[in-house]
mmCIF file of C-alpha atoms in Angstrom:
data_model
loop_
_atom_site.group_PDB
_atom_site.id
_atom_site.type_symbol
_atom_site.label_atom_id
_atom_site.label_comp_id
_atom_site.label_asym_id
_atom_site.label_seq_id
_atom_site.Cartn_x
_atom_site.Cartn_y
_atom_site.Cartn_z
ATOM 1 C CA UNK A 723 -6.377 -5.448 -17.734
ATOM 2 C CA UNK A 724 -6.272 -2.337 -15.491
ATOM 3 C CA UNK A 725 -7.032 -3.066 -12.290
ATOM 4 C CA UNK A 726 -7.381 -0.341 -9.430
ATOM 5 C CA UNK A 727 -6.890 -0.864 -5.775
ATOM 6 C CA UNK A 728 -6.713 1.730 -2.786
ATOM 7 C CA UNK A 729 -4.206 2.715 -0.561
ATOM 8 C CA UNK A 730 -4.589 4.067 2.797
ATOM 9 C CA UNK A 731 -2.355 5.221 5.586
ATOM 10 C CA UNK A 732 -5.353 5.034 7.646
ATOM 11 C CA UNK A 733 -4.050 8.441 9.119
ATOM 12 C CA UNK A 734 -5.809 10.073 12.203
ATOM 13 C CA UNK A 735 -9.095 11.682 11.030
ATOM 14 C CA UNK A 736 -10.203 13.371 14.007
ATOM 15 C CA UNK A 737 -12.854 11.011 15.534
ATOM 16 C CA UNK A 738 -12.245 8.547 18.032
ATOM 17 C CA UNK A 739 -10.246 5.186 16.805
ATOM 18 C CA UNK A 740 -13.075 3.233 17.482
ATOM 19 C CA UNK A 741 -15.328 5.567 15.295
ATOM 20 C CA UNK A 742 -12.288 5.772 12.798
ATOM 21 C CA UNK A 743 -11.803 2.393 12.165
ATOM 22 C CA UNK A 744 -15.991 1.654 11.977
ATOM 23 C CA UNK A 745 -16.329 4.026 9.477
ATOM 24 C CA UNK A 746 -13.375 2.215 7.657
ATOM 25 C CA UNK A 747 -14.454 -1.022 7.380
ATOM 26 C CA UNK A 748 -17.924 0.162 5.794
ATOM 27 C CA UNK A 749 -15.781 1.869 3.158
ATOM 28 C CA UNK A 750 -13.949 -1.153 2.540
ATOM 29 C CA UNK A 751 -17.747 -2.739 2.238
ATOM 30 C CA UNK A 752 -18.256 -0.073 -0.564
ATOM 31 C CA UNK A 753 -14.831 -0.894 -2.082
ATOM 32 C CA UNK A 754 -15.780 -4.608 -2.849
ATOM 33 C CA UNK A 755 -19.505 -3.107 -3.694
ATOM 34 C CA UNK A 756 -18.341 -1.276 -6.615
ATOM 35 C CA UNK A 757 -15.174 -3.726 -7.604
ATOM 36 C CA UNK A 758 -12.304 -2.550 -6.440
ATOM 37 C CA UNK A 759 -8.903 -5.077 -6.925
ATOM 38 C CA UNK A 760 -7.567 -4.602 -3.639
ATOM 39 C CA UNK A 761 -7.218 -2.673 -0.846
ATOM 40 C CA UNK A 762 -3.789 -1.753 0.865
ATOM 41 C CA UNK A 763 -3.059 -0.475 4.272
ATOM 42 C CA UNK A 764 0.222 1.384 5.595
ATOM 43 C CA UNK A 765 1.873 0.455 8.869
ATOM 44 C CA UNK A 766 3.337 3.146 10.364
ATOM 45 C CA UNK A 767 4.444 3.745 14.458
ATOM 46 C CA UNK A 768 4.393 6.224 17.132
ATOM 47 C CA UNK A 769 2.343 8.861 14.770
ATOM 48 C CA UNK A 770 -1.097 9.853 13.642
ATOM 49 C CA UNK A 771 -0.267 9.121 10.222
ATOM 50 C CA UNK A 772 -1.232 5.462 11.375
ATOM 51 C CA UNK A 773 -3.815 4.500 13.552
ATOM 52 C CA UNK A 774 -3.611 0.774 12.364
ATOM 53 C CA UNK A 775 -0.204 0.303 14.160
ATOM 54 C CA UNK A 776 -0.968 -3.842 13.734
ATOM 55 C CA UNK A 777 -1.912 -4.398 10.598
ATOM 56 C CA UNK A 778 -2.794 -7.855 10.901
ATOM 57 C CA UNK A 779 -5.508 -6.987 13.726
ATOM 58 C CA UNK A 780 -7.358 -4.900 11.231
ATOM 59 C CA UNK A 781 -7.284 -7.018 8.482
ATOM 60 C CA UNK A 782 -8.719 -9.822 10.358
ATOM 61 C CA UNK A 783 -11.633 -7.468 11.103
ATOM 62 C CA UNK A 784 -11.495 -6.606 7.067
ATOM 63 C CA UNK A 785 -11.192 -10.344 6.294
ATOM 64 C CA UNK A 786 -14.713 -11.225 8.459
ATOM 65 C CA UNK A 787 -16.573 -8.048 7.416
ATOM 66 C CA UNK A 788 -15.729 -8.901 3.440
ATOM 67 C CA UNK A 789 -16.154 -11.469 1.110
ATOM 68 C CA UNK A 790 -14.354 -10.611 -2.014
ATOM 69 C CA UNK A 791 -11.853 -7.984 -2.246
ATOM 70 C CA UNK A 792 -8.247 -9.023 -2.154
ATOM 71 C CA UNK A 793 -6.776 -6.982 0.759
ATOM 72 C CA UNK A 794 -3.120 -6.395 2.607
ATOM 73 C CA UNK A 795 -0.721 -4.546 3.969
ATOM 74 C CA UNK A 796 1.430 -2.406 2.447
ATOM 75 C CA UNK A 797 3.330 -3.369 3.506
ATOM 76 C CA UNK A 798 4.459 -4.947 6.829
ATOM 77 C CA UNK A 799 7.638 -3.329 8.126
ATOM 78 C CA UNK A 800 10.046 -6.611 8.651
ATOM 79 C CA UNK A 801 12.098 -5.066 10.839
ATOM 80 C CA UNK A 802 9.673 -4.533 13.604
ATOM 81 C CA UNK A 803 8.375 -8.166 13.166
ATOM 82 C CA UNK A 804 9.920 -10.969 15.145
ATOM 83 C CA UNK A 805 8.938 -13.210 11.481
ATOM 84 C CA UNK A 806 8.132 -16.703 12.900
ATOM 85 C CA UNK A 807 5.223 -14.535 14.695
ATOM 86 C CA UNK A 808 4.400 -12.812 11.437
ATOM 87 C CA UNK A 809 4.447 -16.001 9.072
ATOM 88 C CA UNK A 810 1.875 -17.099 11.385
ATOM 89 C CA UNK A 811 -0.902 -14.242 11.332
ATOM 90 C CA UNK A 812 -0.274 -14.751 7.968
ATOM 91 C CA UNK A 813 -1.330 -17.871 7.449
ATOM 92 C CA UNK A 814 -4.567 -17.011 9.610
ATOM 93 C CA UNK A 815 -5.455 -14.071 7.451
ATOM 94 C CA UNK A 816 -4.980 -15.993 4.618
ATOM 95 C CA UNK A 817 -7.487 -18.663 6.021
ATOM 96 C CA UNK A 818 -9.257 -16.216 7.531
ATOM 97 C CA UNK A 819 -9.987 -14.653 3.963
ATOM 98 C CA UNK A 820 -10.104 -17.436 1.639
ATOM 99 C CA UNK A 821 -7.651 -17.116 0.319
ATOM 100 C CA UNK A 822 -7.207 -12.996 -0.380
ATOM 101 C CA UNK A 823 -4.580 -12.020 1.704
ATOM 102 C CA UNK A 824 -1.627 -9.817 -0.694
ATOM 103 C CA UNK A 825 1.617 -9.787 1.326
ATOM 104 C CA UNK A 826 3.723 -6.773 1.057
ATOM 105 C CA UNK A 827 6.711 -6.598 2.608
ATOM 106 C CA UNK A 828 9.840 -4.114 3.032
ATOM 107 C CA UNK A 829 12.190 -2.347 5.188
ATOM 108 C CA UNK A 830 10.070 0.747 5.871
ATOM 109 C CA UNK A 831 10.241 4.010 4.447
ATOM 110 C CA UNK A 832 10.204 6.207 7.721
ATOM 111 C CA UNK A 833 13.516 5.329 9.634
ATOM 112 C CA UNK A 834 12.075 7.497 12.438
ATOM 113 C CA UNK A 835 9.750 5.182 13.772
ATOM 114 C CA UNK A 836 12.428 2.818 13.721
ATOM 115 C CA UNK A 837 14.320 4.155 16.108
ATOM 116 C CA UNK A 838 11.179 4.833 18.073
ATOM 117 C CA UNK A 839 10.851 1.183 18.344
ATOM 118 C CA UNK A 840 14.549 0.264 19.462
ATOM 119 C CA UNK A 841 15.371 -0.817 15.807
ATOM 120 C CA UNK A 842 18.670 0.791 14.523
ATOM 121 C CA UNK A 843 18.104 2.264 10.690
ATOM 122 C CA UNK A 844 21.273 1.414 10.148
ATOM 123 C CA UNK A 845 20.794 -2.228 10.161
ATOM 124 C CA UNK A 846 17.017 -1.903 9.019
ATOM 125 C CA UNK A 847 17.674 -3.141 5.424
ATOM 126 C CA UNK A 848 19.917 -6.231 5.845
ATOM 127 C CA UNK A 849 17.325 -6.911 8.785
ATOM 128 C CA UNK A 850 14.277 -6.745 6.279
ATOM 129 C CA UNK A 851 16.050 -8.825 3.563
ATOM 130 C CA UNK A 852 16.863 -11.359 6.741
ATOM 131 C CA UNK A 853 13.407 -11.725 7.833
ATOM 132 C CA UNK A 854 11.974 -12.021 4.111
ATOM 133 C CA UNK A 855 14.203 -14.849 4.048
ATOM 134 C CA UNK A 856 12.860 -16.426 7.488
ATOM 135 C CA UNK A 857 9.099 -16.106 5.956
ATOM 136 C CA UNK A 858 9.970 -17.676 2.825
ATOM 137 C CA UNK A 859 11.599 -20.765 4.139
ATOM 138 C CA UNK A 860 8.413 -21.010 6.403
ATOM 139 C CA UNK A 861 5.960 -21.081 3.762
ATOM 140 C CA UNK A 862 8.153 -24.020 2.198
ATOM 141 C CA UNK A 863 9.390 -25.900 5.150
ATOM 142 C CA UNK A 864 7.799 -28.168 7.918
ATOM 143 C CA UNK A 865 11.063 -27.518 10.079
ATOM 144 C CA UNK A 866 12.995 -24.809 9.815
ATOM 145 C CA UNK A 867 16.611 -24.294 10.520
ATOM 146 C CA UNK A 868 17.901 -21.008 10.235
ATOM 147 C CA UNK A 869 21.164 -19.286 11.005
ATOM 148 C CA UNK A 870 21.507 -15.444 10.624
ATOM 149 C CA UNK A 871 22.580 -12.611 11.497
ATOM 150 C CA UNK A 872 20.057 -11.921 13.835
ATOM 151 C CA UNK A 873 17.611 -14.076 13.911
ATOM 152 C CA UNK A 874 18.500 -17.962 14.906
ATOM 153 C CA UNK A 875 16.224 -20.785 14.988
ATOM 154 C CA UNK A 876 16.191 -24.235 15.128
ATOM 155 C CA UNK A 877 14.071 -27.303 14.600
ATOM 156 C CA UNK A 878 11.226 -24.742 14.578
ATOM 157 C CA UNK A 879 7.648 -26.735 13.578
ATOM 158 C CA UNK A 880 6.159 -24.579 10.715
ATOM 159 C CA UNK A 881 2.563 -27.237 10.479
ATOM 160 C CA UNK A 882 0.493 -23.812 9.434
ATOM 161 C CA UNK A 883 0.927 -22.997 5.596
ATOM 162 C CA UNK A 884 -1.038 -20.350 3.952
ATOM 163 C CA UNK A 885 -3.999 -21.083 2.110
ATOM 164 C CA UNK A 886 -2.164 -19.472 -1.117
ATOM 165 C CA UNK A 887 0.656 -21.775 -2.180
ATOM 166 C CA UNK A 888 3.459 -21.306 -1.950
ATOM 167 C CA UNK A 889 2.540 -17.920 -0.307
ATOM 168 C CA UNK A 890 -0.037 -14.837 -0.924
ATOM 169 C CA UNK A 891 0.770 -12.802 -3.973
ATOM 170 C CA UNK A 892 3.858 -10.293 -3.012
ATOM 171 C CA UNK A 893 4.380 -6.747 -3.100
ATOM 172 C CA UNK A 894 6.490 -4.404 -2.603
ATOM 173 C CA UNK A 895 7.297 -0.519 -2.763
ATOM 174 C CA UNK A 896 9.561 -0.172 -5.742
ATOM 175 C CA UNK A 897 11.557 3.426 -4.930
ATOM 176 C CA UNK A 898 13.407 3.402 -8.076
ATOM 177 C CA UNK A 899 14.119 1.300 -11.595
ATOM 178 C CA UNK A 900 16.830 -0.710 -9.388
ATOM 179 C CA UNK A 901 13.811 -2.906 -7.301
ATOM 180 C CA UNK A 902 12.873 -3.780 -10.711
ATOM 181 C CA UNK A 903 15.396 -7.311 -10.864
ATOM 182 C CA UNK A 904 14.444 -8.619 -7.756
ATOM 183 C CA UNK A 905 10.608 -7.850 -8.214
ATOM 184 C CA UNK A 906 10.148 -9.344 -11.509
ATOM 185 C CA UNK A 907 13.001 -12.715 -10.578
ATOM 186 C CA UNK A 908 10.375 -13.459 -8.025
ATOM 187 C CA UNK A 909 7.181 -11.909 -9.623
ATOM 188 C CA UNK A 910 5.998 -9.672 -6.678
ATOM 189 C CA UNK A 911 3.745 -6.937 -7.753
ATOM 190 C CA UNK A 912 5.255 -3.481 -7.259
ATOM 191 C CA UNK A 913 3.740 -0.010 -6.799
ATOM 192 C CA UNK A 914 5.792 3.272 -7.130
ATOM 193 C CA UNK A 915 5.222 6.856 -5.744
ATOM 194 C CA UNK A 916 6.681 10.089 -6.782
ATOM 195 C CA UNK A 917 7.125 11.052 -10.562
ATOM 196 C CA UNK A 918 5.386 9.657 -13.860
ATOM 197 C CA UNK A 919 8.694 9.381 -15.308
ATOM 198 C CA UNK A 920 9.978 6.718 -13.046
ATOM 199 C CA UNK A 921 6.632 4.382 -12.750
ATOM 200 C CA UNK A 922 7.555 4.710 -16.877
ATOM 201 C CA UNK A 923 10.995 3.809 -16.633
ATOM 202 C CA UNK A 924 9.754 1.124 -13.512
ATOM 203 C CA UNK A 925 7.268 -0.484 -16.251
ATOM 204 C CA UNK A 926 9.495 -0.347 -18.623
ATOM 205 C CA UNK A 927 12.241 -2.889 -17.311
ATOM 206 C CA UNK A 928 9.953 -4.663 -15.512
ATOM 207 C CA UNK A 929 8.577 -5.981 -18.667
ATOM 208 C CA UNK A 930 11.988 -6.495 -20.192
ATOM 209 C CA UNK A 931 12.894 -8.617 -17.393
ATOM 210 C CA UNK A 932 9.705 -10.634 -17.202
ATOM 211 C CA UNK A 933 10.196 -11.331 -21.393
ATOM 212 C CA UNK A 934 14.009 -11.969 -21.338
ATOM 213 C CA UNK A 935 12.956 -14.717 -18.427
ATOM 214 C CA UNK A 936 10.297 -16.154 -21.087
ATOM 215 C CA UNK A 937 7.529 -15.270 -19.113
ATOM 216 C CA UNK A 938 3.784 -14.627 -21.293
ATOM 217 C CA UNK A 939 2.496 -11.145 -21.178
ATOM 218 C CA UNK A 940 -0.586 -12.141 -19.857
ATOM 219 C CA UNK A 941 1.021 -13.198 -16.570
ATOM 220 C CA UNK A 942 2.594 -9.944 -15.758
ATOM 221 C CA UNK A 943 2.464 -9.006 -12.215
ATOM 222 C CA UNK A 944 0.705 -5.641 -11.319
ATOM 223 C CA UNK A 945 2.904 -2.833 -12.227
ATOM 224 C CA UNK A 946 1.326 0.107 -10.127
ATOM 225 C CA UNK A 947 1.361 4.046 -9.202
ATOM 226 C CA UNK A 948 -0.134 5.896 -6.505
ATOM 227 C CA UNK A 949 -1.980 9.027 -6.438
ATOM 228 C CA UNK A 950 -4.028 10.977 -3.926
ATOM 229 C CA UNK A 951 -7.863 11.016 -6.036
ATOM 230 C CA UNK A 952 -11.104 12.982 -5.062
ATOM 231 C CA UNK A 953 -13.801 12.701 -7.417
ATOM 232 C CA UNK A 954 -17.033 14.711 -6.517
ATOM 233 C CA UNK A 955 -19.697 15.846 -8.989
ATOM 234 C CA UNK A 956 -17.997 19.370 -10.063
ATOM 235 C CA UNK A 957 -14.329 20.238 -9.810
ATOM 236 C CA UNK A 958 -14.713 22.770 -7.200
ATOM 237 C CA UNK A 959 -16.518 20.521 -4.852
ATOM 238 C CA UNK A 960 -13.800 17.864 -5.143
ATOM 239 C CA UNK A 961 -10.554 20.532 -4.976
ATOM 240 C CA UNK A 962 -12.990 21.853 -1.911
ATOM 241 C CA UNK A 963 -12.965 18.268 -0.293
ATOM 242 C CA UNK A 964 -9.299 17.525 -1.382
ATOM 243 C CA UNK A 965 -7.606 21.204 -0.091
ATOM 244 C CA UNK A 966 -9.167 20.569 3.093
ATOM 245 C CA UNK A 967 -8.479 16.795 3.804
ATOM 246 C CA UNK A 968 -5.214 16.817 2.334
ATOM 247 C CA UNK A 969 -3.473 19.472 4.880
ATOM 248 C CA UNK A 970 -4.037 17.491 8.173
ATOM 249 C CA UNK A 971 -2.422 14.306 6.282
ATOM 250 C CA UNK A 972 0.364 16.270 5.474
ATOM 251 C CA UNK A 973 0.902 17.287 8.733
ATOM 252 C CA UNK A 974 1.091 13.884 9.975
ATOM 253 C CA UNK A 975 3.391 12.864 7.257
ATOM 254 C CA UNK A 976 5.984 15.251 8.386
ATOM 255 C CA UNK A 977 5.143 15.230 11.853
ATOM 256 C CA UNK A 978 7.756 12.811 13.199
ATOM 257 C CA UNK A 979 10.473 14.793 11.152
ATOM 258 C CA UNK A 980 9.695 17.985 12.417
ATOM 259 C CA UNK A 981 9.630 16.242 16.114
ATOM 260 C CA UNK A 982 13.299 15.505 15.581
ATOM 261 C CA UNK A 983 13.907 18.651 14.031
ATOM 262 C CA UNK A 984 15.662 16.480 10.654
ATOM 263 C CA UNK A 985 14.708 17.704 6.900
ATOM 264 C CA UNK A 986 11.737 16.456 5.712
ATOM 265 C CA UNK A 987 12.645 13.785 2.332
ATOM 266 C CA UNK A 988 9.535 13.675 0.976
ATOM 267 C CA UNK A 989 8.957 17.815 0.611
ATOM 268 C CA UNK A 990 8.803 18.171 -3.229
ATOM 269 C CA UNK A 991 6.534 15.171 -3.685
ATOM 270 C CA UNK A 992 4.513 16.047 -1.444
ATOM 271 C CA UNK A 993 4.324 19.306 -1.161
ATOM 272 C CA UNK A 994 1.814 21.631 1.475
ATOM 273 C CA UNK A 995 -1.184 22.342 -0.365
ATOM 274 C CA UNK A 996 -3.248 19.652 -2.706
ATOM 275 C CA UNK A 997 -3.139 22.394 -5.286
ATOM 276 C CA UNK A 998 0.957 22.083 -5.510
ATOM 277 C CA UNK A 999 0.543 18.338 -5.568
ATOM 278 C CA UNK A 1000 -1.844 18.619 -8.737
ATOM 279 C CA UNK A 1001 0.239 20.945 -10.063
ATOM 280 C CA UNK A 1002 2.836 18.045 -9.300
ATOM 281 C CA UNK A 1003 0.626 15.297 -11.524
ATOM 282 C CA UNK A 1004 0.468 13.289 -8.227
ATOM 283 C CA UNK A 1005 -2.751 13.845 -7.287
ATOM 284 C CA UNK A 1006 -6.250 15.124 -8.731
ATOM 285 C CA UNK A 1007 -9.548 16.025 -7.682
ATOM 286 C CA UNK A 1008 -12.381 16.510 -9.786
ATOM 287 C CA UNK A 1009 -14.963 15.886 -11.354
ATOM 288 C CA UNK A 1010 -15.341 12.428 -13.320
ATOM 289 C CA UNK A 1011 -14.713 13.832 -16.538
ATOM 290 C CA UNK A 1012 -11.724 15.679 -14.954
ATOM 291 C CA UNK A 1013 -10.584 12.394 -12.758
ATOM 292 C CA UNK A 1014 -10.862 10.432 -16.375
ATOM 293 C CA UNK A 1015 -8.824 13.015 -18.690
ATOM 294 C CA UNK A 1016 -6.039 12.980 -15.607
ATOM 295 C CA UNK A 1017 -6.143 9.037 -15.284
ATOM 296 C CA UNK A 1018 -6.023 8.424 -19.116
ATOM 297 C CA UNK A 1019 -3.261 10.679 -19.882
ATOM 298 C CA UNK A 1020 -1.136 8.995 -16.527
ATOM 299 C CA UNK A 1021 -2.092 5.447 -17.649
ATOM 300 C CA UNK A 1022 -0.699 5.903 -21.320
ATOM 301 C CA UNK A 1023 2.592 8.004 -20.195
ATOM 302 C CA UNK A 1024 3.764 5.328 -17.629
ATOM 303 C CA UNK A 1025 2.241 1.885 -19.020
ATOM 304 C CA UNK A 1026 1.207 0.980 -15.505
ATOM 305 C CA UNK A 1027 -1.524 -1.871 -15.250
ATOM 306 C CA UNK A 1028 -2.571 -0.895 -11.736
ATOM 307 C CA UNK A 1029 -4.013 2.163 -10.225
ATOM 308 C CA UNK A 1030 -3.321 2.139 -6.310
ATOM 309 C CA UNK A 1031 -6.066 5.693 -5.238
ATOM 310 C CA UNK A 1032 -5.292 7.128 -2.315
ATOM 311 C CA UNK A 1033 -8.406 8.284 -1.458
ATOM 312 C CA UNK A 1034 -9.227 8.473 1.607
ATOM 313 C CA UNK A 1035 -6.814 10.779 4.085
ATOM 314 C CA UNK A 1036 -6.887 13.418 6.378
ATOM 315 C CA UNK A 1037 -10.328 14.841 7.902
ATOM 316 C CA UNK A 1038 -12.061 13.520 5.001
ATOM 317 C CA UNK A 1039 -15.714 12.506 5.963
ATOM 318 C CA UNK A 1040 -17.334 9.501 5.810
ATOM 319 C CA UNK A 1041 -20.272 10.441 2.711
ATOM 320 C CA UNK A 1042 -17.643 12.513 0.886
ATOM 321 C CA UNK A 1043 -15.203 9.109 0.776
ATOM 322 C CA UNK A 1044 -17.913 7.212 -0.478
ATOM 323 C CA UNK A 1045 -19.328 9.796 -3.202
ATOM 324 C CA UNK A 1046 -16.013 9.798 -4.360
ATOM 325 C CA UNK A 1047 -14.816 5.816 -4.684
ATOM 326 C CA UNK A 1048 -18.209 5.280 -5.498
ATOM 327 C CA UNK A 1049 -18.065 8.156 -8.749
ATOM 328 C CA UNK A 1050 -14.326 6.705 -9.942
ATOM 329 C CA UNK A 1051 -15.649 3.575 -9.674
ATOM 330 C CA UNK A 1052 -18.574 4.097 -11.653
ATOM 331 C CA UNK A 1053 -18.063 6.875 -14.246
ATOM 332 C CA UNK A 1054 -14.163 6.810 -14.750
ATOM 333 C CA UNK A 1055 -12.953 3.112 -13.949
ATOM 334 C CA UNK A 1056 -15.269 1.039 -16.791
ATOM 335 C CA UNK A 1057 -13.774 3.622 -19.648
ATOM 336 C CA UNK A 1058 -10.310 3.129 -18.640
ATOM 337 C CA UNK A 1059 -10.624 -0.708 -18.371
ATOM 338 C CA UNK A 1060 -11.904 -1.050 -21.892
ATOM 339 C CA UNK A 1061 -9.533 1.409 -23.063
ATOM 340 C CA UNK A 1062 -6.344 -0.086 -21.693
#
């Protein structure tokens, strides 16, 4: 079945945090209102593109102020994790929820902020598959032993286990067809950006890998794309809403690149206006009919079973957020769903 989720950087909006991050929660409230699968947060450092720097200490707000959706980050940057200290807000949020925590991991996309936080990009990766390894042995072990390359520990008392056994359902940023064998060996639930073509070609080997392991069908993992959405009741209010809260998110998306005066690697997916990005096929705004013909067309090109809407970014306010999960959720979501 299609399910769709939303993804948010949780980028500055131009109120105060405290305002910011009310007004989020309630639209997580109307995300589990009108059925959403999940919702998926960004951690990001030393930028606006962020303002939820600790994941975990918004979720646990999410977790108490919910009671259904499925919710996570997306995903928690390893490196910048001591992962003993992770495993165990992890097992609290999964308590904490009931069980809904999704856990997505990786090394970080935005080697910047790495070095920001004293965290050499060169050594970023084989840190990120290191800690993964530290949090996996915890979910399994009462004592853990571990001997790495930079992270040590011994006779280290793991009583806490999450409520999810072995562990909440995985996920991970798949940047190209080759995350596709260690995603579906371990069934973690993937989401891709950028180009139709590749979520295709992503799908594609994803479920030739889950059949040649003789895995059912019917237990795929969710197989996801993201795209910026704004659905409002005409097409020029929604390319209205989208032109204008789309150009302060792009600014913080390249703001840390600019900074260090380094070429921007995300410039021709994401391009400066939300027009160029529709004209792009990642991203729409419109009205439902419009939203549907886009979503229909994406969802039979690529194959995906998950939708992960980014909709919510930039100066975007409060009623128009709403309007427009509330319309997709409504009008466009139940035809796809029995469609699919």
């Amino acid at each position: 079945m299609l399910q769709f989720g939303v993804f948010d950087h949780l980028d500055h909006n131009g109120t105060s945090l405290g305002e910011q991050l009310e007004d989020r929660l309630k639209l997580i409230g109307v995300l589990e209102a009108e059925g959403y699968y999940a919702y998926h947060v960004a951690e990001h450092h030393s930028t606006r593109l962020g303002m939820a720097p600790s994941p975990s200490v918004f979720l646990a707000a999410v977790a108490q102020r919910t009671r259904k959706i499925r919710f996570g980050p997306l995903v928690y940057v390893l490196p910048l994790h001591h992962p003993l200290r992770l495993y165990e807000e992890i097992c609290m949020l999964d308590h904490l929820s009931g069980g809904r925590l999704q856990l997505g991991v990786g090394r970080g996309g935005a080697l910047l902020e790495h070095q920001r936080y004293g965290i050499d990009p060169a050594t970023a990766q084989a840190m990120y598959h290191e800690a993964f390894a530290v949090l996996m042995q915890a979910c399994e072990a009462e004592v853990l032993n571990f001997e790495g390359r930079f992270y040590h520990f011994k006779d280290y008392l793991a009583p806490a286990k999450p409520l999810q056994r072995p562990h909440p359902p995985l996920w991970y940023g798949a940047a190209n067809v080759d995350a596709v064998a260690w995603a579906a060996a371990r069934g973690v639930n993937v989401i891709s950006l950028g180009p139709a073509s590749r979520a295709r070609d992503i799908v594609s080997r994803y479920r030739d890998d889950w059949a040649a392991a003789g895995r059912m069908s019917g237990d795929l993992p969710m197989i996801g794309i993201s795209r910026h959405i704004v659905v409002a009741e005409t097409d020029g209010e929604a390319r209205r809403i989208a032109d204008e809260a789309y150009r302060p998110w792009r600014e913080a998306l390249e703001f840390l690149f600019q900074r260090a005066r380094v070429a921007f690697p995300l410039a021709e997916a994401y391009p400066q206006r939300f027009d160029e990005l529709a004209a792009l096929g990642h991203g729409i705004a419109g009205s439902p009919t419009t939203v549907l013909n886009f979503l229909k067309e994406l969802t039979r090109e690529t194959g995906v079973n998950y939708l992960a809407c980014h909709m919510i970014f930039g100066t975007m306010k409060f009623e128009a957020a709403a309007t427009s999960l509330r319309l997709l959720a409504r009008e466009v979501m139940p035809t796809l769903q029995r469609h699919a």
